[in-house]
Amino acid sequence: MSQTSSLLPHKIIGVAVIWNDQEQILIDRRRPEGSMGGLWEFPGGKIESGETIPECILREIDEELGIEIEVGEHLITIDHTYTHLRVTLTVHQCRHLTGVPQALECDEIRWVNLEELDQFAFPKANFQIIAALRQSKEVKGSNFFG
């Protein structure tokens, strides 16, 4: 690890790739005034002390979107260093169970097909998530929870 990256703040983040029954993924757009404002992302948030990643994901999705999900298998873990921040994203496949998603802590939410993700601007670390989703879909087809 370089001296520079060790001085940056490091956030460990649980990330949910939430699928619905129509095989669409839920994405949200960050508020313009925040860090990486206006970019789209897969929902999730910072892990709190004593939490597991699945517990973090369940809590964050409830707080941010007001829905209930099932946390499924681990998809990918990404370590990425931005100029101002180092992040570790631990990403899980998730399934929407109940509730209508609401933009409680973001600007906008959308259900999109995997093929449509290229139409949205994501932070750089998210490109690896999209690539992992495409690879997983090729290997498993559409049965992520089977």
mmCIF file of N, CA and C in Angstrom:
data_model
loop_
_atom_site.group_PDB
_atom_site.id
_atom_site.type_symbol
_atom_site.label_atom_id
_atom_site.label_comp_id
_atom_site.label_asym_id
_atom_site.label_seq_id
_atom_site.Cartn_x
_atom_site.Cartn_y
_atom_site.Cartn_z
ATOM 1 N N MET A 1 0.852 -1.178 0.000
ATOM 2 C CA MET A 1 0.000 0.000 0.000
ATOM 3 C C MET A 1 0.896 1.238 0.000
ATOM 4 N N SER A 2 0.521 2.207 -0.788
ATOM 5 C CA SER A 2 1.336 3.415 -0.872
ATOM 6 C C SER A 2 1.094 4.306 0.344
ATOM 7 N N GLN A 3 2.065 5.174 0.599
ATOM 8 C CA GLN A 3 1.955 6.114 1.719
ATOM 9 C C GLN A 3 0.708 6.977 1.561
ATOM 10 N N THR A 4 0.428 7.434 0.329
ATOM 11 C CA THR A 4 -0.709 8.323 0.085
ATOM 12 C C THR A 4 -2.024 7.652 0.440
ATOM 13 N N SER A 5 -2.248 6.414 -0.041
ATOM 14 C CA SER A 5 -3.530 5.766 0.212
ATOM 15 C C SER A 5 -3.723 5.446 1.689
ATOM 16 N N SER A 6 -2.642 5.233 2.440
ATOM 17 C CA SER A 6 -2.797 4.931 3.859
ATOM 18 C C SER A 6 -3.196 6.166 4.661
ATOM 19 N N LEU A 7 -3.008 7.360 4.115
ATOM 20 C CA LEU A 7 -3.390 8.588 4.802
ATOM 21 C C LEU A 7 -4.824 9.010 4.497
ATOM 22 N N LEU A 8 -5.413 8.426 3.471
ATOM 23 C CA LEU A 8 -6.778 8.776 3.093
ATOM 24 C C LEU A 8 -7.778 8.109 4.033
ATOM 25 N N PRO A 9 -8.953 8.745 4.216
ATOM 26 C CA PRO A 9 -10.000 8.061 4.974
ATOM 27 C C PRO A 9 -10.398 6.766 4.258
ATOM 28 N N HIS A 10 -10.703 5.724 5.028
ATOM 29 C CA HIS A 10 -11.072 4.433 4.453
ATOM 30 C C HIS A 10 -12.471 4.068 4.927
ATOM 31 N N LYS A 11 -13.384 3.855 3.974
ATOM 32 C CA LYS A 11 -14.746 3.458 4.311
ATOM 33 C C LYS A 11 -14.985 2.040 3.827
ATOM 34 N N ILE A 12 -15.573 1.220 4.701
ATOM 35 C CA ILE A 12 -15.983 -0.138 4.338
ATOM 36 C C ILE A 12 -17.486 -0.085 4.124
ATOM 37 N N ILE A 13 -17.903 -0.452 2.922
ATOM 38 C CA ILE A 13 -19.275 -0.228 2.501
ATOM 39 C C ILE A 13 -19.919 -1.535 2.057
ATOM 40 N N GLY A 14 -21.117 -1.792 2.564
ATOM 41 C CA GLY A 14 -21.930 -2.910 2.104
ATOM 42 C C GLY A 14 -22.796 -2.433 0.948
ATOM 43 N N VAL A 15 -22.745 -3.140 -0.161
ATOM 44 C CA VAL A 15 -23.454 -2.718 -1.374
ATOM 45 C C VAL A 15 -24.436 -3.803 -1.797
ATOM 46 N N ALA A 16 -25.648 -3.377 -2.170
ATOM 47 C CA ALA A 16 -26.695 -4.296 -2.593
ATOM 48 C C ALA A 16 -26.972 -4.147 -4.084
ATOM 49 N N VAL A 17 -26.901 -5.265 -4.797
ATOM 50 C CA VAL A 17 -27.427 -5.306 -6.155
ATOM 51 C C VAL A 17 -28.793 -5.960 -6.000
ATOM 52 N N ILE A 18 -29.844 -5.128 -6.030
ATOM 53 C CA ILE A 18 -31.200 -5.581 -5.720
ATOM 54 C C ILE A 18 -31.945 -5.913 -7.014
ATOM 55 N N TRP A 19 -32.367 -7.163 -7.120
ATOM 56 C CA TRP A 19 -33.114 -7.648 -8.290
ATOM 57 C C TRP A 19 -34.595 -7.739 -7.936
ATOM 58 N N ASN A 20 -35.447 -7.423 -8.917
ATOM 59 C CA ASN A 20 -36.876 -7.665 -8.741
ATOM 60 C C ASN A 20 -37.286 -8.879 -9.566
ATOM 61 N N ASP A 21 -38.560 -9.231 -9.540
ATOM 62 C CA ASP A 21 -39.042 -10.425 -10.239
ATOM 63 C C ASP A 21 -39.002 -10.275 -11.762
ATOM 64 N N GLN A 22 -38.841 -9.051 -12.248
ATOM 65 C CA GLN A 22 -38.723 -8.800 -13.693
ATOM 66 C C GLN A 22 -37.260 -8.784 -14.159
ATOM 67 N N GLU A 23 -36.361 -9.238 -13.283
ATOM 68 C CA GLU A 23 -34.922 -9.276 -13.556
ATOM 69 C C GLU A 23 -34.347 -7.886 -13.833
ATOM 70 N N GLN A 24 -34.866 -6.895 -13.093
ATOM 71 C CA GLN A 24 -34.334 -5.536 -13.152
ATOM 72 C C GLN A 24 -33.564 -5.267 -11.867
ATOM 73 N N ILE A 25 -32.618 -4.334 -11.964
ATOM 74 C CA ILE A 25 -31.743 -3.961 -10.850
ATOM 75 C C ILE A 25 -32.116 -2.552 -10.394
ATOM 76 N N LEU A 26 -32.123 -2.341 -9.080
ATOM 77 C CA LEU A 26 -32.426 -1.025 -8.520
ATOM 78 C C LEU A 26 -31.143 -0.199 -8.396
ATOM 79 N N ILE A 27 -31.145 0.975 -9.001
ATOM 80 C CA ILE A 27 -30.019 1.909 -8.858
ATOM 81 C C ILE A 27 -30.555 3.237 -8.322
ATOM 82 N N ASP A 28 -29.676 4.018 -7.698
ATOM 83 C CA ASP A 28 -30.098 5.335 -7.214
ATOM 84 C C ASP A 28 -29.061 6.385 -7.585
ATOM 85 N N ARG A 29 -29.559 7.627 -7.702
ATOM 86 C CA ARG A 29 -28.674 8.736 -8.061
ATOM 87 C C ARG A 29 -28.354 9.550 -6.818
ATOM 88 N N ARG A 30 -27.056 9.772 -6.611
ATOM 89 C CA ARG A 30 -26.594 10.523 -5.443
ATOM 90 C C ARG A 30 -27.068 11.971 -5.529
ATOM 91 N N ARG A 31 -27.320 12.550 -4.370
ATOM 92 C CA ARG A 31 -27.707 13.971 -4.326
ATOM 93 C C ARG A 31 -26.561 14.824 -4.875
ATOM 94 N N PRO A 32 -26.893 15.909 -5.577
ATOM 95 C CA PRO A 32 -25.838 16.705 -6.239
ATOM 96 C C PRO A 32 -24.855 17.360 -5.275
ATOM 97 N N GLU A 33 -25.275 17.666 -4.060
ATOM 98 C CA GLU A 33 -24.392 18.400 -3.139
ATOM 99 C C GLU A 33 -23.380 17.514 -2.434
ATOM 100 N N GLY A 34 -23.538 16.212 -2.482
ATOM 101 C CA GLY A 34 -22.633 15.317 -1.764
ATOM 102 C C GLY A 34 -21.437 14.892 -2.585
ATOM 103 N N SER A 35 -20.624 14.024 -1.989
ATOM 104 C CA SER A 35 -19.474 13.454 -2.674
ATOM 105 C C SER A 35 -19.948 12.667 -3.893
ATOM 106 N N MET A 36 -19.291 12.859 -5.012
ATOM 107 C CA MET A 36 -19.646 12.213 -6.275
ATOM 108 C C MET A 36 -21.114 12.470 -6.637
ATOM 109 N N GLY A 37 -21.571 13.683 -6.326
ATOM 110 C CA GLY A 37 -22.962 14.067 -6.532
ATOM 111 C C GLY A 37 -23.421 13.890 -7.969
ATOM 112 N N GLY A 38 -24.658 13.433 -8.115
ATOM 113 C CA GLY A 38 -25.274 13.270 -9.423
ATOM 114 C C GLY A 38 -24.967 11.946 -10.099
ATOM 115 N N LEU A 39 -23.999 11.190 -9.569
ATOM 116 C CA LEU A 39 -23.674 9.896 -10.177
ATOM 117 C C LEU A 39 -24.646 8.828 -9.670
ATOM 118 N N TRP A 40 -24.844 7.811 -10.476
ATOM 119 C CA TRP A 40 -25.690 6.681 -10.106
ATOM 120 C C TRP A 40 -24.859 5.656 -9.338
ATOM 121 N N GLU A 41 -25.520 4.850 -8.516
ATOM 122 C CA GLU A 41 -24.816 3.845 -7.738
ATOM 123 C C GLU A 41 -25.763 2.706 -7.393
ATOM 124 N N PHE A 42 -25.171 1.632 -6.916
ATOM 125 C CA PHE A 42 -25.935 0.552 -6.312
ATOM 126 C C PHE A 42 -26.072 0.931 -4.844
ATOM 127 N N PRO A 43 -27.276 0.821 -4.274
ATOM 128 C CA PRO A 43 -27.474 1.306 -2.906
ATOM 129 C C PRO A 43 -26.696 0.519 -1.864
ATOM 130 N N GLY A 44 -26.453 1.181 -0.750
ATOM 131 C CA GLY A 44 -25.730 0.578 0.362
ATOM 132 C C GLY A 44 -25.173 1.674 1.238
ATOM 133 N N GLY A 45 -24.252 1.313 2.112
ATOM 134 C CA GLY A 45 -23.679 2.325 2.978
ATOM 135 C C GLY A 45 -22.603 1.769 3.879
ATOM 136 N N LYS A 46 -22.096 2.663 4.709
ATOM 137 C CA LYS A 46 -20.957 2.377 5.572
ATOM 138 C C LYS A 46 -21.351 1.417 6.687
ATOM 139 N N ILE A 47 -20.478 0.448 6.928
ATOM 140 C CA ILE A 47 -20.700 -0.525 7.990
ATOM 141 C C ILE A 47 -20.497 0.151 9.343
ATOM 142 N N GLU A 48 -21.364 -0.186 10.294
ATOM 143 C CA GLU A 48 -21.245 0.350 11.651
ATOM 144 C C GLU A 48 -20.556 -0.675 12.541
ATOM 145 N N SER A 49 -20.017 -0.221 13.640
ATOM 146 C CA SER A 49 -19.284 -1.078 14.564
ATOM 147 C C SER A 49 -20.141 -2.263 14.999
ATOM 148 N N GLY A 50 -19.578 -3.457 14.883
ATOM 149 C CA GLY A 50 -20.260 -4.662 15.318
ATOM 150 C C GLY A 50 -21.205 -5.278 14.301
ATOM 151 N N GLU A 51 -21.379 -4.629 13.161
ATOM 152 C CA GLU A 51 -22.285 -5.135 12.136
ATOM 153 C C GLU A 51 -21.568 -6.080 11.179
ATOM 154 N N THR A 52 -22.313 -7.065 10.684
ATOM 155 C CA THR A 52 -21.821 -7.860 9.564
ATOM 156 C C THR A 52 -22.199 -7.121 8.283
ATOM 157 N N ILE A 53 -21.601 -7.509 7.177
ATOM 158 C CA ILE A 53 -21.955 -6.875 5.900
ATOM 159 C C ILE A 53 -23.442 -7.092 5.586
ATOM 160 N N PRO A 54 -23.984 -8.322 5.690
ATOM 161 C CA PRO A 54 -25.424 -8.475 5.427
ATOM 162 C C PRO A 54 -26.307 -7.618 6.332
ATOM 163 N N GLU A 55 -25.948 -7.491 7.610
ATOM 164 C CA GLU A 55 -26.722 -6.629 8.518
ATOM 165 C C GLU A 55 -26.650 -5.171 8.069
ATOM 166 N N CYS A 56 -25.476 -4.732 7.655
ATOM 167 C CA CYS A 56 -25.291 -3.369 7.151
ATOM 168 C C CYS A 56 -26.185 -3.130 5.929
ATOM 169 N N ILE A 57 -26.162 -4.074 5.003
ATOM 170 C CA ILE A 57 -26.960 -3.923 3.777
ATOM 171 C C ILE A 57 -28.451 -3.839 4.120
ATOM 172 N N LEU A 58 -28.940 -4.732 4.971
ATOM 173 C CA LEU A 58 -30.363 -4.696 5.351
ATOM 174 C C LEU A 58 -30.736 -3.357 5.980
ATOM 175 N N ARG A 59 -29.904 -2.863 6.905
ATOM 176 C CA ARG A 59 -30.175 -1.588 7.583
ATOM 177 C C ARG A 59 -30.159 -0.431 6.596
ATOM 178 N N GLU A 60 -29.117 -0.371 5.768
ATOM 179 C CA GLU A 60 -28.984 0.741 4.826
ATOM 180 C C GLU A 60 -30.137 0.781 3.817
ATOM 181 N N ILE A 61 -30.549 -0.377 3.328
ATOM 182 C CA ILE A 61 -31.632 -0.416 2.337
ATOM 183 C C ILE A 61 -32.942 0.022 2.973
ATOM 184 N N ASP A 62 -33.170 -0.373 4.221
ATOM 185 C CA ASP A 62 -34.363 0.078 4.933
ATOM 186 C C ASP A 62 -34.324 1.600 5.116
ATOM 187 N N GLU A 63 -33.162 2.139 5.550
ATOM 188 C CA GLU A 63 -33.037 3.588 5.793
ATOM 189 C C GLU A 63 -33.120 4.401 4.511
ATOM 190 N N GLU A 64 -32.459 3.928 3.457
ATOM 191 C CA GLU A 64 -32.348 4.713 2.225
ATOM 192 C C GLU A 64 -33.535 4.567 1.285
ATOM 193 N N LEU A 65 -34.140 3.371 1.273
ATOM 194 C CA LEU A 65 -35.162 3.091 0.267
ATOM 195 C C LEU A 65 -36.504 2.657 0.860
ATOM 196 N N GLY A 66 -36.524 2.294 2.146
ATOM 197 C CA GLY A 66 -37.763 1.902 2.795
ATOM 198 C C GLY A 66 -38.344 0.586 2.301
ATOM 199 N N ILE A 67 -37.478 -0.331 1.878
ATOM 200 C CA ILE A 67 -37.950 -1.632 1.398
ATOM 201 C C ILE A 67 -37.277 -2.765 2.151
ATOM 202 N N GLU A 68 -37.870 -3.947 2.035
ATOM 203 C CA GLU A 68 -37.293 -5.144 2.635
ATOM 204 C C GLU A 68 -36.681 -5.989 1.521
ATOM 205 N N ILE A 69 -35.471 -6.480 1.774
ATOM 206 C CA ILE A 69 -34.772 -7.313 0.789
ATOM 207 C C ILE A 69 -34.255 -8.577 1.458
ATOM 208 N N GLU A 70 -33.876 -9.514 0.634
ATOM 209 C CA GLU A 70 -33.142 -10.692 1.080
ATOM 210 C C GLU A 70 -31.718 -10.536 0.576
ATOM 211 N N VAL A 71 -30.748 -10.650 1.476
ATOM 212 C CA VAL A 71 -29.339 -10.564 1.082
ATOM 213 C C VAL A 71 -28.900 -11.954 0.648
ATOM 214 N N GLY A 72 -28.455 -12.051 -0.596
ATOM 215 C CA GLY A 72 -28.017 -13.324 -1.146
ATOM 216 C C GLY A 72 -26.503 -13.439 -1.161
ATOM 217 N N GLU A 73 -26.007 -14.125 -2.158
ATOM 218 C CA GLU A 73 -24.588 -14.467 -2.203
ATOM 219 C C GLU A 73 -23.695 -13.258 -2.482
ATOM 220 N N HIS A 74 -22.461 -13.386 -2.008
ATOM 221 C CA HIS A 74 -21.434 -12.378 -2.250
ATOM 222 C C HIS A 74 -21.100 -12.369 -3.742
ATOM 223 N N LEU A 75 -21.045 -11.193 -4.337
ATOM 224 C CA LEU A 75 -20.703 -11.059 -5.759
ATOM 225 C C LEU A 75 -19.229 -10.714 -5.947
ATOM 226 N N ILE A 76 -18.766 -9.656 -5.267
ATOM 227 C CA ILE A 76 -17.396 -9.170 -5.461
ATOM 228 C C ILE A 76 -17.035 -8.235 -4.314
ATOM 229 N N THR A 77 -15.761 -8.160 -3.994
ATOM 230 C CA THR A 77 -15.245 -7.149 -3.073
ATOM 231 C C THR A 77 -14.229 -6.323 -3.845
ATOM 232 N N ILE A 78 -14.381 -5.017 -3.768
ATOM 233 C CA ILE A 78 -13.546 -4.094 -4.540
ATOM 234 C C ILE A 78 -12.855 -3.134 -3.590
ATOM 235 N N ASP A 79 -11.542 -3.013 -3.727
ATOM 236 C CA ASP A 79 -10.789 -1.959 -3.045
ATOM 237 C C ASP A 79 -10.455 -0.920 -4.093
ATOM 238 N N HIS A 80 -10.869 0.316 -3.846
ATOM 239 C CA HIS A 80 -10.644 1.378 -4.830
ATOM 240 C C HIS A 80 -10.200 2.646 -4.100
ATOM 241 N N THR A 81 -9.229 3.326 -4.679
ATOM 242 C CA THR A 81 -8.754 4.585 -4.105
ATOM 243 C C THR A 81 -9.094 5.729 -5.049
ATOM 244 N N TYR A 82 -9.924 6.640 -4.550
ATOM 245 C CA TYR A 82 -10.206 7.902 -5.243
ATOM 246 C C TYR A 82 -9.175 8.913 -4.736
ATOM 247 N N THR A 83 -9.187 10.108 -5.285
ATOM 248 C CA THR A 83 -8.222 11.119 -4.839
ATOM 249 C C THR A 83 -8.448 11.517 -3.380
ATOM 250 N N HIS A 84 -9.676 11.430 -2.896
ATOM 251 C CA HIS A 84 -10.035 11.911 -1.565
ATOM 252 C C HIS A 84 -10.431 10.813 -0.587
ATOM 253 N N LEU A 85 -10.467 9.556 -1.041
ATOM 254 C CA LEU A 85 -11.071 8.514 -0.228
ATOM 255 C C LEU A 85 -10.667 7.133 -0.723
ATOM 256 N N ARG A 86 -10.486 6.214 0.221
ATOM 257 C CA ARG A 86 -10.285 4.807 -0.112
ATOM 258 C C ARG A 86 -11.530 4.049 0.317
ATOM 259 N N VAL A 87 -12.061 3.199 -0.565
ATOM 260 C CA VAL A 87 -13.261 2.446 -0.235
ATOM 261 C C VAL A 87 -13.027 0.953 -0.443
ATOM 262 N N THR A 88 -13.674 0.168 0.398
ATOM 263 C CA THR A 88 -13.787 -1.267 0.194
ATOM 264 C C THR A 88 -15.276 -1.542 0.041
ATOM 265 N N LEU A 89 -15.669 -1.956 -1.144
ATOM 266 C CA LEU A 89 -17.068 -2.250 -1.431
ATOM 267 C C LEU A 89 -17.259 -3.763 -1.386
ATOM 268 N N THR A 90 -18.103 -4.226 -0.476
ATOM 269 C CA THR A 90 -18.446 -5.642 -0.416
ATOM 270 C C THR A 90 -19.867 -5.769 -0.952
ATOM 271 N N VAL A 91 -19.972 -6.417 -2.110
ATOM 272 C CA VAL A 91 -21.210 -6.403 -2.889
ATOM 273 C C VAL A 91 -21.902 -7.762 -2.809
ATOM 274 N N HIS A 92 -23.200 -7.711 -2.526
ATOM 275 C CA HIS A 92 -24.011 -8.928 -2.471
ATOM 276 C C HIS A 92 -25.184 -8.830 -3.444
ATOM 277 N N GLN A 93 -25.530 -9.955 -4.043
ATOM 278 C CA GLN A 93 -26.754 -10.077 -4.823
ATOM 279 C C GLN A 93 -27.899 -10.067 -3.811
ATOM 280 N N CYS A 94 -28.942 -9.305 -4.093
ATOM 281 C CA CYS A 94 -30.080 -9.205 -3.183
ATOM 282 C C CYS A 94 -31.378 -9.306 -3.976
ATOM 283 N N ARG A 95 -32.443 -9.691 -3.275
ATOM 284 C CA ARG A 95 -33.742 -9.796 -3.928
ATOM 285 C C ARG A 95 -34.734 -8.904 -3.196
ATOM 286 N N HIS A 96 -35.492 -8.119 -3.967
ATOM 287 C CA HIS A 96 -36.545 -7.270 -3.419
ATOM 288 C C HIS A 96 -37.674 -8.164 -2.912
ATOM 289 N N LEU A 97 -38.080 -7.959 -1.656
ATOM 290 C CA LEU A 97 -39.162 -8.752 -1.077
ATOM 291 C C LEU A 97 -40.459 -7.959 -0.997
ATOM 292 N N THR A 98 -40.450 -6.858 -0.231
ATOM 293 C CA THR A 98 -41.671 -6.070 -0.059
ATOM 294 C C THR A 98 -41.362 -4.584 -0.010
ATOM 295 N N GLY A 99 -42.402 -3.793 -0.269
ATOM 296 C CA GLY A 99 -42.303 -2.344 -0.203
ATOM 297 C C GLY A 99 -42.031 -1.724 -1.554
ATOM 298 N N VAL A 100 -42.419 -0.464 -1.681
ATOM 299 C CA VAL A 100 -42.154 0.303 -2.892
ATOM 300 C C VAL A 100 -40.948 1.190 -2.611
ATOM 301 N N PRO A 101 -39.872 1.054 -3.405
ATOM 302 C CA PRO A 101 -38.672 1.860 -3.140
ATOM 303 C C PRO A 101 -38.973 3.358 -3.167
ATOM 304 N N GLN A 102 -38.416 4.065 -2.199
ATOM 305 C CA GLN A 102 -38.568 5.518 -2.100
ATOM 306 C C GLN A 102 -37.185 6.166 -2.067
ATOM 307 N N ALA A 103 -37.063 7.322 -2.669
ATOM 308 C CA ALA A 103 -35.791 8.059 -2.689
ATOM 309 C C ALA A 103 -35.651 8.842 -1.375
ATOM 310 N N LEU A 104 -35.388 8.122 -0.276
ATOM 311 C CA LEU A 104 -35.317 8.755 1.043
ATOM 312 C C LEU A 104 -34.001 9.499 1.256
ATOM 313 N N GLU A 105 -32.895 8.958 0.731
ATOM 314 C CA GLU A 105 -31.582 9.582 0.933
ATOM 315 C C GLU A 105 -30.831 9.753 -0.381
ATOM 316 N N CYS A 106 -31.568 9.839 -1.483
ATOM 317 C CA CYS A 106 -30.955 10.033 -2.793
ATOM 318 C C CYS A 106 -31.881 10.898 -3.632
ATOM 319 N N ASP A 107 -31.444 11.267 -4.813
ATOM 320 C CA ASP A 107 -32.232 12.134 -5.687
ATOM 321 C C ASP A 107 -33.288 11.391 -6.485
ATOM 322 N N GLU A 108 -32.972 10.164 -6.891
ATOM 323 C CA GLU A 108 -33.845 9.442 -7.803
ATOM 324 C C GLU A 108 -33.502 7.963 -7.742
ATOM 325 N N ILE A 109 -34.484 7.118 -8.005
ATOM 326 C CA ILE A 109 -34.260 5.679 -8.082
ATOM 327 C C ILE A 109 -34.877 5.145 -9.363
ATOM 328 N N ARG A 110 -34.288 4.086 -9.892
ATOM 329 C CA ARG A 110 -34.817 3.465 -11.106
ATOM 330 C C ARG A 110 -34.558 1.972 -11.093
ATOM 331 N N TRP A 111 -35.518 1.235 -11.643
ATOM 332 C CA TRP A 111 -35.314 -0.176 -11.954
ATOM 333 C C TRP A 111 -34.829 -0.235 -13.391
ATOM 334 N N VAL A 112 -33.711 -0.887 -13.629
ATOM 335 C CA VAL A 112 -33.142 -0.975 -14.983
ATOM 336 C C VAL A 112 -32.708 -2.403 -15.276
ATOM 337 N N ASN A 113 -32.636 -2.733 -16.552
ATOM 338 C CA ASN A 113 -32.093 -4.021 -16.968
ATOM 339 C C ASN A 113 -30.578 -3.962 -16.936
ATOM 340 N N LEU A 114 -29.939 -5.106 -16.771
ATOM 341 C CA LEU A 114 -28.482 -5.190 -16.751
ATOM 342 C C LEU A 114 -27.884 -4.516 -17.987
ATOM 343 N N GLU A 115 -28.503 -4.718 -19.124
ATOM 344 C CA GLU A 115 -27.991 -4.156 -20.383
ATOM 345 C C GLU A 115 -28.063 -2.631 -20.409
ATOM 346 N N GLU A 116 -28.936 -2.027 -19.598
ATOM 347 C CA GLU A 116 -29.117 -0.571 -19.603
ATOM 348 C C GLU A 116 -28.108 0.173 -18.719
ATOM 349 N N LEU A 117 -27.340 -0.538 -17.908
ATOM 350 C CA LEU A 117 -26.457 0.132 -16.945
ATOM 351 C C LEU A 117 -25.447 1.062 -17.606
ATOM 352 N N ASP A 118 -25.030 0.747 -18.839
ATOM 353 C CA ASP A 118 -24.060 1.602 -19.535
ATOM 354 C C ASP A 118 -24.606 2.996 -19.836
ATOM 355 N N GLN A 119 -25.903 3.182 -19.760
ATOM 356 C CA GLN A 119 -26.518 4.482 -20.047
ATOM 357 C C GLN A 119 -26.436 5.450 -18.866
ATOM 358 N N PHE A 120 -25.924 4.984 -17.728
ATOM 359 C CA PHE A 120 -25.887 5.788 -16.508
ATOM 360 C C PHE A 120 -24.445 6.022 -16.077
ATOM 361 N N ALA A 121 -24.181 7.222 -15.537
ATOM 362 C CA ALA A 121 -22.838 7.566 -15.065
ATOM 363 C C ALA A 121 -22.674 7.074 -13.628
ATOM 364 N N PHE A 122 -21.709 6.162 -13.424
ATOM 365 C CA PHE A 122 -21.412 5.577 -12.119
ATOM 366 C C PHE A 122 -20.024 6.009 -11.666
ATOM 367 N N PRO A 123 -19.756 6.022 -10.341
ATOM 368 C CA PRO A 123 -18.378 6.204 -9.875
ATOM 369 C C PRO A 123 -17.504 5.066 -10.413
ATOM 370 N N LYS A 124 -16.213 5.339 -10.571
ATOM 371 C CA LYS A 124 -15.298 4.363 -11.189
ATOM 372 C C LYS A 124 -15.321 2.990 -10.531
ATOM 373 N N ALA A 125 -15.396 2.937 -9.214
ATOM 374 C CA ALA A 125 -15.366 1.640 -8.523
ATOM 375 C C ALA A 125 -16.533 0.744 -8.930
ATOM 376 N N ASN A 126 -17.637 1.350 -9.366
ATOM 377 C CA ASN A 126 -18.830 0.579 -9.731
ATOM 378 C C ASN A 126 -18.683 -0.164 -11.054
ATOM 379 N N PHE A 127 -17.730 0.226 -11.897
ATOM 380 C CA PHE A 127 -17.547 -0.464 -13.184
ATOM 381 C C PHE A 127 -17.206 -1.934 -12.966
ATOM 382 N N GLN A 128 -16.443 -2.224 -11.905
ATOM 383 C CA GLN A 128 -16.095 -3.612 -11.598
ATOM 384 C C GLN A 128 -17.329 -4.403 -11.150
ATOM 385 N N ILE A 129 -18.264 -3.738 -10.478
ATOM 386 C CA ILE A 129 -19.512 -4.404 -10.077
ATOM 387 C C ILE A 129 -20.303 -4.786 -11.322
ATOM 388 N N ILE A 130 -20.418 -3.850 -12.261
ATOM 389 C CA ILE A 130 -21.173 -4.111 -13.493
ATOM 390 C C ILE A 130 -20.533 -5.258 -14.267
ATOM 391 N N ALA A 131 -19.209 -5.259 -14.356
ATOM 392 C CA ALA A 131 -18.506 -6.347 -15.051
ATOM 393 C C ALA A 131 -18.754 -7.684 -14.356
ATOM 394 N N ALA A 132 -18.732 -7.697 -13.019
ATOM 395 C CA ALA A 132 -18.974 -8.932 -12.263
ATOM 396 C C ALA A 132 -20.411 -9.418 -12.457
ATOM 397 N N LEU A 133 -21.364 -8.479 -12.532
ATOM 398 C CA LEU A 133 -22.755 -8.857 -12.775
ATOM 399 C C LEU A 133 -22.908 -9.520 -14.143
ATOM 400 N N ARG A 134 -22.265 -8.939 -15.138
ATOM 401 C CA ARG A 134 -22.358 -9.506 -16.490
ATOM 402 C C ARG A 134 -21.725 -10.896 -16.542
ATOM 403 N N GLN A 135 -20.600 -11.054 -15.884
ATOM 404 C CA GLN A 135 -19.933 -12.351 -15.857
ATOM 405 C C GLN A 135 -20.786 -13.373 -15.107
ATOM 406 N N SER A 136 -21.365 -12.974 -13.983
ATOM 407 C CA SER A 136 -22.210 -13.856 -13.192
ATOM 408 C C SER A 136 -23.443 -14.284 -13.982
ATOM 409 N N LYS A 137 -24.018 -13.359 -14.707
ATOM 410 C CA LYS A 137 -25.217 -13.665 -15.498
ATOM 411 C C LYS A 137 -24.867 -14.672 -16.601
ATOM 412 N N GLU A 138 -23.701 -14.503 -17.218
ATOM 413 C CA GLU A 138 -23.279 -15.449 -18.255
ATOM 414 C C GLU A 138 -23.116 -16.858 -17.678
ATOM 415 N N VAL A 139 -22.567 -16.934 -16.465
ATOM 416 C CA VAL A 139 -22.307 -18.229 -15.845
ATOM 417 C C VAL A 139 -23.594 -18.877 -15.335
ATOM 418 N N LYS A 140 -24.435 -18.078 -14.679
ATOM 419 C CA LYS A 140 -25.590 -18.638 -13.983
ATOM 420 C C LYS A 140 -26.918 -18.435 -14.698
ATOM 421 N N GLY A 141 -26.945 -17.601 -15.737
ATOM 422 C CA GLY A 141 -28.238 -17.239 -16.308
ATOM 423 C C GLY A 141 -28.929 -16.284 -15.351
ATOM 424 N N SER A 142 -30.233 -16.371 -15.239
ATOM 425 C CA SER A 142 -30.952 -15.404 -14.409
ATOM 426 C C SER A 142 -31.238 -15.921 -13.008
ATOM 427 N N ASN A 143 -30.755 -17.117 -12.676
ATOM 428 C CA ASN A 143 -31.113 -17.710 -11.394
ATOM 429 C C ASN A 143 -30.074 -17.373 -10.313
ATOM 430 N N PHE A 144 -30.186 -16.180 -9.727
ATOM 431 C CA PHE A 144 -29.235 -15.751 -8.708
ATOM 432 C C PHE A 144 -29.565 -16.321 -7.339
ATOM 433 N N PHE A 145 -30.800 -16.764 -7.131
ATOM 434 C CA PHE A 145 -31.244 -17.158 -5.790
ATOM 435 C C PHE A 145 -31.722 -18.584 -5.740
ATOM 436 N N GLY A 146 -31.230 -19.434 -6.661
ATOM 437 C CA GLY A 146 -31.828 -20.679 -6.780
ATOM 438 C C GLY A 146 -31.421 -21.862 -6.148
#
